[in-house]
Coordinates of C-alpha atoms and ligand atoms in Angstrom, one line a residue:
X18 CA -53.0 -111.2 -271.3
X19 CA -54.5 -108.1 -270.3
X20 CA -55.2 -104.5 -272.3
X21 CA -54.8 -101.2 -271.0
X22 CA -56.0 -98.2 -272.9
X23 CA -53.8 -95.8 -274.8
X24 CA -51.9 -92.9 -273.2
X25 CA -54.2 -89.9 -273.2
X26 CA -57.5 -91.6 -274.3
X27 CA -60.3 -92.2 -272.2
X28 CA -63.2 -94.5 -271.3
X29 CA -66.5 -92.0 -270.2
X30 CA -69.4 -93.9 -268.4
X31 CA -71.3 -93.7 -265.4
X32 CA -71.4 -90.1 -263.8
X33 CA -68.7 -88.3 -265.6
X34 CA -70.7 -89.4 -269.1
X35 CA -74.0 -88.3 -267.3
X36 CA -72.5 -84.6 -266.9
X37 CA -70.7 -84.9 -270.2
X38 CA -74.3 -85.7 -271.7
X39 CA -76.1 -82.9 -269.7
X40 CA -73.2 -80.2 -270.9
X41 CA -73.6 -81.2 -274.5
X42 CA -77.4 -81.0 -274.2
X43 CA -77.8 -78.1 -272.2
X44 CA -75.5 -76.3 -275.3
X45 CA -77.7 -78.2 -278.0
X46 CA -80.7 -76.5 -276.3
X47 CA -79.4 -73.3 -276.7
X48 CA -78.0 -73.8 -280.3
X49 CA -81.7 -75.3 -281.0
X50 CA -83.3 -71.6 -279.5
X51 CA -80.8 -69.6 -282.1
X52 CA -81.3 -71.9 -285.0
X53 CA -78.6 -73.8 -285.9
X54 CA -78.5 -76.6 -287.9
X55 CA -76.4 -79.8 -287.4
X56 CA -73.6 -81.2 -289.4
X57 CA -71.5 -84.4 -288.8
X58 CA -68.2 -84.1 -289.6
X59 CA -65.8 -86.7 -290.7
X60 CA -63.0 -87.8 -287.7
X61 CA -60.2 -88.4 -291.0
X62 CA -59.4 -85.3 -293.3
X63 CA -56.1 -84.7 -295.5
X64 CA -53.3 -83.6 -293.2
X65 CA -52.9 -80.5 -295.4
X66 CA -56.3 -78.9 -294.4
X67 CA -55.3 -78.6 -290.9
X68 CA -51.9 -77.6 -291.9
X69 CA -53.9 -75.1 -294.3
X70 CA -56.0 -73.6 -292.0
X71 CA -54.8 -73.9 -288.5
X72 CA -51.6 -72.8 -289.8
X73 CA -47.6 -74.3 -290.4
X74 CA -46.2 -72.8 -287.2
X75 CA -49.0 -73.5 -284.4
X76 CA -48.2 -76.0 -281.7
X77 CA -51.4 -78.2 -283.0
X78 CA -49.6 -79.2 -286.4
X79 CA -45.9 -78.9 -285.6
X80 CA -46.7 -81.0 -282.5
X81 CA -49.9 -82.1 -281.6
X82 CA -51.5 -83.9 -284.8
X83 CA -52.4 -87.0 -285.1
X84 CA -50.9 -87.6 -289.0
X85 CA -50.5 -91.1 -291.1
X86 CA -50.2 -92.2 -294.5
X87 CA -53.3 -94.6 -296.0
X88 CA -52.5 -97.4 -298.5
X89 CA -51.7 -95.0 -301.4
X90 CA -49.5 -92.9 -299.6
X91 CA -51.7 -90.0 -298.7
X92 CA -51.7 -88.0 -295.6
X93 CA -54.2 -88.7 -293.2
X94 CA -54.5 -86.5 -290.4
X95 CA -56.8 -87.4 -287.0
X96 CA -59.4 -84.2 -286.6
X97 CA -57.7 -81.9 -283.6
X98 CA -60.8 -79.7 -284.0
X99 CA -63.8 -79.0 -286.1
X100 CA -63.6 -74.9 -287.7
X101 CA -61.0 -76.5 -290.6
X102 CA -63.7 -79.6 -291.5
X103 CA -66.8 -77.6 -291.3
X104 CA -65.1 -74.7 -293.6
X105 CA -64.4 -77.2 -295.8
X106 CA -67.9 -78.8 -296.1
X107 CA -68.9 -75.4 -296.5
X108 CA -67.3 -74.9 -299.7
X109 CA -66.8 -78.6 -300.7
X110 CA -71.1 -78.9 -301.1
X111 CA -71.4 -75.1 -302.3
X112 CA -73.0 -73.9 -299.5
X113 CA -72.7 -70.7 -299.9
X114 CA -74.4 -71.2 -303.0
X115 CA -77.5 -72.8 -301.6
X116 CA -78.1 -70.3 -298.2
X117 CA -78.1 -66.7 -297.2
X118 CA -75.5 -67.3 -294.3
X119 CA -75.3 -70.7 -292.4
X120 CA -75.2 -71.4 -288.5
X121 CA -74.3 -74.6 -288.3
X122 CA -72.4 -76.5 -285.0
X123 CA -70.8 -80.0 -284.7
X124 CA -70.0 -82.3 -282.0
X125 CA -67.8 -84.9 -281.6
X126 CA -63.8 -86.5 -280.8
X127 CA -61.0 -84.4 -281.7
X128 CA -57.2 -85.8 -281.3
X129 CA -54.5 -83.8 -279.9
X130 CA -50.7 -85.5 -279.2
X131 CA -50.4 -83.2 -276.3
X132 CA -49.0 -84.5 -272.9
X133 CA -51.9 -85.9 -270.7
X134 CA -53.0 -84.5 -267.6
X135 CA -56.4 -83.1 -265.3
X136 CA -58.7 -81.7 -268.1
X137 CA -56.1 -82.5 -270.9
X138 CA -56.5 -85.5 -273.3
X139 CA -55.8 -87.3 -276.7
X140 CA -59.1 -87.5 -277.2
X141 CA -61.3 -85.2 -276.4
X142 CA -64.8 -83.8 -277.1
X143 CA -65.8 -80.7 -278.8
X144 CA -68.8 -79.2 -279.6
X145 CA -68.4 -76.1 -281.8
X146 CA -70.9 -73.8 -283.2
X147 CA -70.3 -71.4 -286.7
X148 CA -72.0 -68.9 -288.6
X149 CA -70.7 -68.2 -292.1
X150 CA -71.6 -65.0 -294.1
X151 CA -72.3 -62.8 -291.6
X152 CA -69.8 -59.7 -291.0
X153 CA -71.7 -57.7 -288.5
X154 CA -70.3 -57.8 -284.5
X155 CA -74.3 -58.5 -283.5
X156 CA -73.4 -62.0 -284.3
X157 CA -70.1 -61.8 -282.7
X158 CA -72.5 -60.9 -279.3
X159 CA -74.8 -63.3 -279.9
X160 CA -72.4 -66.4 -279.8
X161 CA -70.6 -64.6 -276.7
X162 CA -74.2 -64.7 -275.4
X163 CA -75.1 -67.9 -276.5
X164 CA -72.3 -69.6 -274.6
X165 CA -72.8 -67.5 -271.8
X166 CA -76.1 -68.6 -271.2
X167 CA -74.8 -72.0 -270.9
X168 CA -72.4 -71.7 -268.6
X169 CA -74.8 -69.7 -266.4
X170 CA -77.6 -72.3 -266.9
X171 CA -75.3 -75.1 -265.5
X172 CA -74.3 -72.7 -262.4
X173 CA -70.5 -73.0 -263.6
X174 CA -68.2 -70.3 -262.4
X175 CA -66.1 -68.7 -265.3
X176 CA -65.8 -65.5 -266.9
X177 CA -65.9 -63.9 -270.6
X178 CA -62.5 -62.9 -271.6
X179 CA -62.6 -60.8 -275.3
X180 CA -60.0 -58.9 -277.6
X181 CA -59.6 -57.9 -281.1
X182 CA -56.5 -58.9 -282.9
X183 CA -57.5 -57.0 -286.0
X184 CA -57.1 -58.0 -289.9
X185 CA -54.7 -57.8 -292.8
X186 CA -54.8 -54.5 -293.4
X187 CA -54.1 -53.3 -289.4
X188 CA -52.2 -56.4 -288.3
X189 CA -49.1 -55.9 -290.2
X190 CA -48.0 -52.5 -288.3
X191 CA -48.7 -54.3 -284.8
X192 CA -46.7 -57.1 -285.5
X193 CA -43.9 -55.2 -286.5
X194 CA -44.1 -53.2 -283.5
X195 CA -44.5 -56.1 -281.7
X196 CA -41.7 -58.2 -283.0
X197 CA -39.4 -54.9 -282.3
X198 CA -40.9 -55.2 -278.6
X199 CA -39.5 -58.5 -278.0
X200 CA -36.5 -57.9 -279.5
X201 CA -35.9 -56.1 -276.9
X202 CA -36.8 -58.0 -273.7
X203 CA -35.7 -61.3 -275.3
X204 CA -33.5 -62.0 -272.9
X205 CA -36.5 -62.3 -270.3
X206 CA -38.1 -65.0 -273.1
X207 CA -38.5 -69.0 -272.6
X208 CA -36.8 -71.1 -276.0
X209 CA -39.8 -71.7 -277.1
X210 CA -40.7 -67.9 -277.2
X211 CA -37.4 -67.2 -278.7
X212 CA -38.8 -69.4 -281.7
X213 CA -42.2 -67.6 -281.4
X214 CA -41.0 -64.4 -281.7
X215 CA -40.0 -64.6 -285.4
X216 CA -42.5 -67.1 -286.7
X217 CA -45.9 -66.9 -285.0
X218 CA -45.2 -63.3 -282.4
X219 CA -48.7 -62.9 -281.4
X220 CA -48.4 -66.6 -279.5
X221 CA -45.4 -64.8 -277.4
X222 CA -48.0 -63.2 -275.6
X223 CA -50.4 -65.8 -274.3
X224 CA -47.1 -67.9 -273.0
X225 CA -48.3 -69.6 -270.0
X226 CA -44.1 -68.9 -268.1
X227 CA -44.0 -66.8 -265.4
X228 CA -41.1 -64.6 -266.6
X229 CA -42.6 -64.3 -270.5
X230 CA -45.8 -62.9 -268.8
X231 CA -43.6 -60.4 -267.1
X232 CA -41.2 -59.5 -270.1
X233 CA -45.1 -59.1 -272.0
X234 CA -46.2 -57.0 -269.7
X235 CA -45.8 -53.3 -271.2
X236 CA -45.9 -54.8 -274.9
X237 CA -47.4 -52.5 -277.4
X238 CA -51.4 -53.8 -277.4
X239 CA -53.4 -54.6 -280.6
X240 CA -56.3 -52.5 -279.7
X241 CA -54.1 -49.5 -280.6
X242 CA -53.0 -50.7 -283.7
X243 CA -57.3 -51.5 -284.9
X244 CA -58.1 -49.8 -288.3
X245 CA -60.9 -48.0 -288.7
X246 CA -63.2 -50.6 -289.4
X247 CA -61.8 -53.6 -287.1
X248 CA -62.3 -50.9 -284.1
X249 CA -66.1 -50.2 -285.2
X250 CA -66.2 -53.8 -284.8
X251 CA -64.9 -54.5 -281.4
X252 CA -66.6 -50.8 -279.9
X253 CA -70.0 -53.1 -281.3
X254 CA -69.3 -55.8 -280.3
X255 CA -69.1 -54.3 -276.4
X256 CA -71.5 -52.3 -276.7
X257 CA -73.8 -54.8 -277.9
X258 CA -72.8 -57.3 -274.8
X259 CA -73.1 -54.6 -272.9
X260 CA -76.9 -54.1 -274.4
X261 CA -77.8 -57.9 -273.5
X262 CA -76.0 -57.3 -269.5
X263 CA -73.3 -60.4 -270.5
X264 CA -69.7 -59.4 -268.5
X265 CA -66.8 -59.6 -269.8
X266 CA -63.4 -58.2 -269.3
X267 CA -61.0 -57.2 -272.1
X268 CA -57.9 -59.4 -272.1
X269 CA -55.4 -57.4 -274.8
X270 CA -52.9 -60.5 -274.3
X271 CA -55.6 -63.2 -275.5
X272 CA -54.5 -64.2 -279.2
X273 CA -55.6 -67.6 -279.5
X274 CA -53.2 -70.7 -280.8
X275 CA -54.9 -70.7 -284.5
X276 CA -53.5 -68.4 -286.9
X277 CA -57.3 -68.1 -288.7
X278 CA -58.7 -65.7 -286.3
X279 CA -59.5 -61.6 -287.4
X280 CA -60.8 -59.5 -285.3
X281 CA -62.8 -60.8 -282.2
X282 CA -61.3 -63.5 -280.3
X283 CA -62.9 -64.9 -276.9
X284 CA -62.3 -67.2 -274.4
X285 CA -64.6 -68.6 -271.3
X286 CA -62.3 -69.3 -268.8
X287 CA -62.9 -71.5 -265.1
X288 CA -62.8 -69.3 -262.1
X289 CA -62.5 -72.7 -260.5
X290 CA -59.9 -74.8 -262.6
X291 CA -58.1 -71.6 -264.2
X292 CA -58.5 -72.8 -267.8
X293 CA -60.2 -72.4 -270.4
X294 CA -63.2 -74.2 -271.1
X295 CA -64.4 -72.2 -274.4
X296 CA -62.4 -70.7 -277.2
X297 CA -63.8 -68.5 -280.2
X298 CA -64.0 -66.2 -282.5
X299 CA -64.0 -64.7 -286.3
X300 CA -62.0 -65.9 -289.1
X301 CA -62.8 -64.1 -291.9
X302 CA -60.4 -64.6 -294.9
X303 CA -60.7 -68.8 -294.2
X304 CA -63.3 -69.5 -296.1
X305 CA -61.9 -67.8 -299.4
X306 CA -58.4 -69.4 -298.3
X307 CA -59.7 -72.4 -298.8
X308 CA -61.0 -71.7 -301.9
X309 CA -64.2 -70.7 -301.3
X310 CA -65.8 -67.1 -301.9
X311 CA -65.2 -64.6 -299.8
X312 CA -67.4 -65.1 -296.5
X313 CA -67.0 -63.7 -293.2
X314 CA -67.1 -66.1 -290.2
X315 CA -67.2 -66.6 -286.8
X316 CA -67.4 -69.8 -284.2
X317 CA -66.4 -71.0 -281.0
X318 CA -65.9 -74.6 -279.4
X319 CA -67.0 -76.2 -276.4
X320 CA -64.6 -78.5 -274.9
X321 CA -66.8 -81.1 -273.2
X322 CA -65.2 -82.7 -270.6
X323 CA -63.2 -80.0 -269.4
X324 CA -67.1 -78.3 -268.9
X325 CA -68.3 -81.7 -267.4
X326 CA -65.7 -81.2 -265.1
X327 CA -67.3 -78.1 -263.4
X328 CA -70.8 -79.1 -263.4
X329 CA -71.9 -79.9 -259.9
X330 CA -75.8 -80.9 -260.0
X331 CA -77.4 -82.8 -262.7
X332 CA -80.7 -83.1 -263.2
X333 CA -82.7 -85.7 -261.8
X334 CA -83.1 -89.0 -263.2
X335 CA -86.5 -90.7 -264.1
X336 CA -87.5 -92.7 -261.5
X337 CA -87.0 -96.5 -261.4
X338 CA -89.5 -99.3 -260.8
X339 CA -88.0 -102.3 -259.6
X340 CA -90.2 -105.5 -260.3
X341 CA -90.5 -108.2 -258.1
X342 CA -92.2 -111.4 -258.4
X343 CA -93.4 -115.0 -257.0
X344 CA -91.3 -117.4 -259.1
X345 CA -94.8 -118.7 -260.2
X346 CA -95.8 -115.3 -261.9
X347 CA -92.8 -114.3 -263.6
X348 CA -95.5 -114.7 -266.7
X349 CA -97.5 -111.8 -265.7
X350 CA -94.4 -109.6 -264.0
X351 CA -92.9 -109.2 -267.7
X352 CA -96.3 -108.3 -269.0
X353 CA -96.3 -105.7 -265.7
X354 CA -93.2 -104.8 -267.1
X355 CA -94.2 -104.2 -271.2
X356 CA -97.2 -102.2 -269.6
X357 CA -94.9 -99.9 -267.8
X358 CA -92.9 -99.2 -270.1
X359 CA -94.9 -98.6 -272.8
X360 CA -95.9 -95.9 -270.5
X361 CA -92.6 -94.1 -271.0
X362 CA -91.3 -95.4 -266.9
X363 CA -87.8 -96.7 -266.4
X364 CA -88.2 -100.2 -266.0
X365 CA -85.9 -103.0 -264.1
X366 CA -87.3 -106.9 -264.0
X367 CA -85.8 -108.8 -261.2
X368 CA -83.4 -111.3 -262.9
X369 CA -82.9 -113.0 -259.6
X370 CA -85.5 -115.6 -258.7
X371 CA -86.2 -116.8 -255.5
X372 CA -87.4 -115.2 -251.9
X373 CA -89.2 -111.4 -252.6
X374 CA -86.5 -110.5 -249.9
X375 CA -83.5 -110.9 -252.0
X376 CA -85.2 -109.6 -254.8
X377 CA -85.7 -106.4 -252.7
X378 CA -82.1 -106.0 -251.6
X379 CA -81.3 -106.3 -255.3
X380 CA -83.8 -103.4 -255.7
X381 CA -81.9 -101.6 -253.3
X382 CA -78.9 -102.4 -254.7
X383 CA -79.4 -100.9 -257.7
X384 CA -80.9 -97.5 -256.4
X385 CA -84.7 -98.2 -257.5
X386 CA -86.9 -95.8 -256.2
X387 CA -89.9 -98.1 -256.6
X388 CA -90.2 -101.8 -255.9
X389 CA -93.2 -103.5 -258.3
X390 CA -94.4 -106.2 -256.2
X391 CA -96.1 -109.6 -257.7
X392 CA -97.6 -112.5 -256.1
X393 CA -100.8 -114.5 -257.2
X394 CA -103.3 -112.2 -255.6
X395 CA -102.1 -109.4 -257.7
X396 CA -101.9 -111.9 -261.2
X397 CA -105.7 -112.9 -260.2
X398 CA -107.2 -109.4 -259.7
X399 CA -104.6 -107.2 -262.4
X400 CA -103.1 -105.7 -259.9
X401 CA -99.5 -104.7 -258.6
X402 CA -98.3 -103.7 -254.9
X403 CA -96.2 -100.5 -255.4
X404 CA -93.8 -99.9 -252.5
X405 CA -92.4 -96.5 -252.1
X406 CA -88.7 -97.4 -251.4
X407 CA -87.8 -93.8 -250.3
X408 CA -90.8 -94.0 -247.2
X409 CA -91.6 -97.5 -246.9
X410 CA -95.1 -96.8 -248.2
X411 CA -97.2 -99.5 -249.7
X412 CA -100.5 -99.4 -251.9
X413 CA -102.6 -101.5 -253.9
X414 CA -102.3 -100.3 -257.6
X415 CA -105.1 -101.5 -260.6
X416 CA -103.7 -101.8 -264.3
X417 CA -106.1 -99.8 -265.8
X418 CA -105.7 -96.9 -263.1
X419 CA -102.2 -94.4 -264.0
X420 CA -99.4 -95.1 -261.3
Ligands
LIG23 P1 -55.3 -75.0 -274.3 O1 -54.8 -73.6 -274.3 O2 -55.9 -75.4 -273.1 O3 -54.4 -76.0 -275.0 P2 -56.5 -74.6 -276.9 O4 -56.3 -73.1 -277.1 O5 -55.5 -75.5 -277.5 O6 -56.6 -74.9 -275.3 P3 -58.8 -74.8 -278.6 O7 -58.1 -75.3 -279.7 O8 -59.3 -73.4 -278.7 O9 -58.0 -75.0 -277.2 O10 -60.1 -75.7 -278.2 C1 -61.2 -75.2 -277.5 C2 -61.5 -75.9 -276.2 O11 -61.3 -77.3 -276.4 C3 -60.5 -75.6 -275.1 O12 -60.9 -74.4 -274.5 C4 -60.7 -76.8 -274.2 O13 -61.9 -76.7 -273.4 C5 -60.8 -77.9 -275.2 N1 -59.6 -78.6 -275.3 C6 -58.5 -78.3 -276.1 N2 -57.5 -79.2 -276.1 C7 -58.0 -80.2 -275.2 C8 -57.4 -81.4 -274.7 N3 -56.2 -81.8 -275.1 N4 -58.2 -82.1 -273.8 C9 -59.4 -81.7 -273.4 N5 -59.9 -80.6 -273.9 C10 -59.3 -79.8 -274.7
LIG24 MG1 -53.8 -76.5 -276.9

């Protein structure tokens, strides 16, 4: 009998988990430089949060959550992303209660039933950043910022896309206007945009079909429709980026699939791949919808692998010593060994016994960039040979002298 894994989940080792790893710390670096704090979230909340917060008619909970009853009949739902948990540990322990504002990010698997394929998975990896209690578009920027100077550090090709898809009091009008709009061209519109249209309008507009991009084309643009105070936010927020030299272009069609999102919305999109590879923005009236007090907020989330996928050059590993040793002074090659290692050096004993030749193809084998070499001479005087396995070099190294 024999297993295979489950549609859409995935098994990350070797080099793919090496760039995974060097995304995730290359963002925890920066998170550490702006002060953030870490939270670990649970993977199981009540269905009804996500259906809460992400909202009813969005393709993650009509279609794409992971739900199930436990023993008692209650509904279970498998994470599909992070914002809904962390607002809810914000107001669940009283944070709000205990800290000026909080910048806190998360990392970890998020489950989406969406139909596998290249960058697309069941499981997946996010690691999102928020700050909650903080109104002013200077944090907006320095998130934008933040995430830019990620994606430049690890030499990935992708661009800032931003909009502003306003608040309660301006969003109204627009999606009147809007609704009207497509009315109107909705003969040009895809089914599933037909069903958009009246339930979730703004989605219409980020449709991914050909023919709905071109029937979108001349629709009425929420920048237009920004109240006073949601267009003082966005005018910040650009000049701001445009203070710290971080590009972007406007994209008046990016809404994002999340109904929680006010005002700035942003996405970092793949010149390579042609997706996106971070999503953000504010979400201001969450926190108090969850029953919390009123608290501005704003996040973003990194998806890992889809990042992983882009990065070209890691960062070179720590060398490896490779020991090998006479069969007779195995004793003193794991004692070489401890020694090394407790100098902080990657370390491999040879497991094979037997001729120092075959020990050294083994050393070979597994990429070492050192061989340790041990005979009796070397037990007798607390010594070890060290062959550079790049040049062929050879030396004579003493214990108490550094390698
Ligand atoms: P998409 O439009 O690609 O479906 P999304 O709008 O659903 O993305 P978000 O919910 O904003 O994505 O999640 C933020 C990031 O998480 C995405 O930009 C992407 O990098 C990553 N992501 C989302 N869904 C998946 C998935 N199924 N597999 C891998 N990564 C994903
Ligand atoms: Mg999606």
């Amino acid at each position: 009998m024999s297993f295979q894994k489950v549609r859409g989940f995935h098994d990350l080792f070797g080099e793919e988990l090496r760039k995974f790893r060097h995304v995730s710390n290359t963002v925890r670096e920066y998170l550490k430089r702006y002060n953030f704090e870490e939270i670990i979230l649970p993977v199981v909340e009540y269905a009804q949060l996500f259906e809460r917060s992400i909202g009813e008619f969005t393709d993650i909970v009509q279609k794409e959550m992971f739900v199930f009853p436990d023993k008692k009949g209650r509904l279970l739902a498998l994470r599909p992303e992070g914002t809904a948990g962390a607002v809810r540990a914000y107001v669940e322990n009283k944070i709000y209660a205990l800290k000026p504002y909080w910048k806190v990010f998360y990392e970890g698997p998020m489950f989406r039933y969406e139909r596998p394929q290249a960058g697309r998975y069941r499981q997946f990896h996010q690691l999102g950043a928020e700050v909650f209690g903080i109104l002013d578009p200077i944090v907006d920027a320095e998130m934008i910022n933040l995430i830019y100077k990620v994606v430049s550090e690890l030499k990935i090709d992708a661009h800032i896309e931003i909009n502003s898809i306003g608040c309660r009091k301006c969003r109204p009008a627009y999606r009147e206007a809007l609704v009207e709009y497509l009315e109107s061209v909705s003969g040009h519109l895809c089914d599933v945009c037909l069903e958009r249209k009246d339930k979730n309008p703004l989605r219409v507009l980020d449709c991914k079909v050909p023919t709905c991009q071109q029937a979108v084309y001349h629709a009425p643009k929420m920048v237009d429709f920004l109240c006073d105070e949601c267009r003082e936010h966005y005018e910040k927020l650009k000049e701001y980026l445009n203070m710290m030299d971080v590009p972007y272009v406007e994209n008046y069609n990016l809404v994002r699939g999340l109904d929680y999102y006010t005002k700035t919305v942003f996405e970092i999109v793949s010149q390579e791949l042609g997706i996106t590879i971070v999503a953000g923005g504010r979400y201001d009236y969450l926190v108090e919808d969850m029953g919390g007090p009123p608290t501005p907020a704003v996040g973003f989330a990194v998806g890992l692998e889809r990042v992983a996928l882009l990065v070209k050059d890691l960062p070179e590993e720590e060398p490896l010593y490779f020991i090998v040793a006479f069969d007779e002074v195995r004793d003193y090659a794991l004692k070489v060994a401890d020694i090394l290692r407790n100098e902080g050096k990657r370390v491999e004993l040879s497991y094979k016994r037997g001729s120092i030749k075959k020990q050294l193809e083994l050393a070979n084998k597994l990429k070492a960039d050192y061989a340790v070499i041990i005979g009796p001479d070397e037990k007798s005087e607390g010594s070890i040979t060290l062959k550079d396995l790049h040049t062929g070099e050879q030396k004579k190294v003493y214990l108490s002298t550094s390698l």
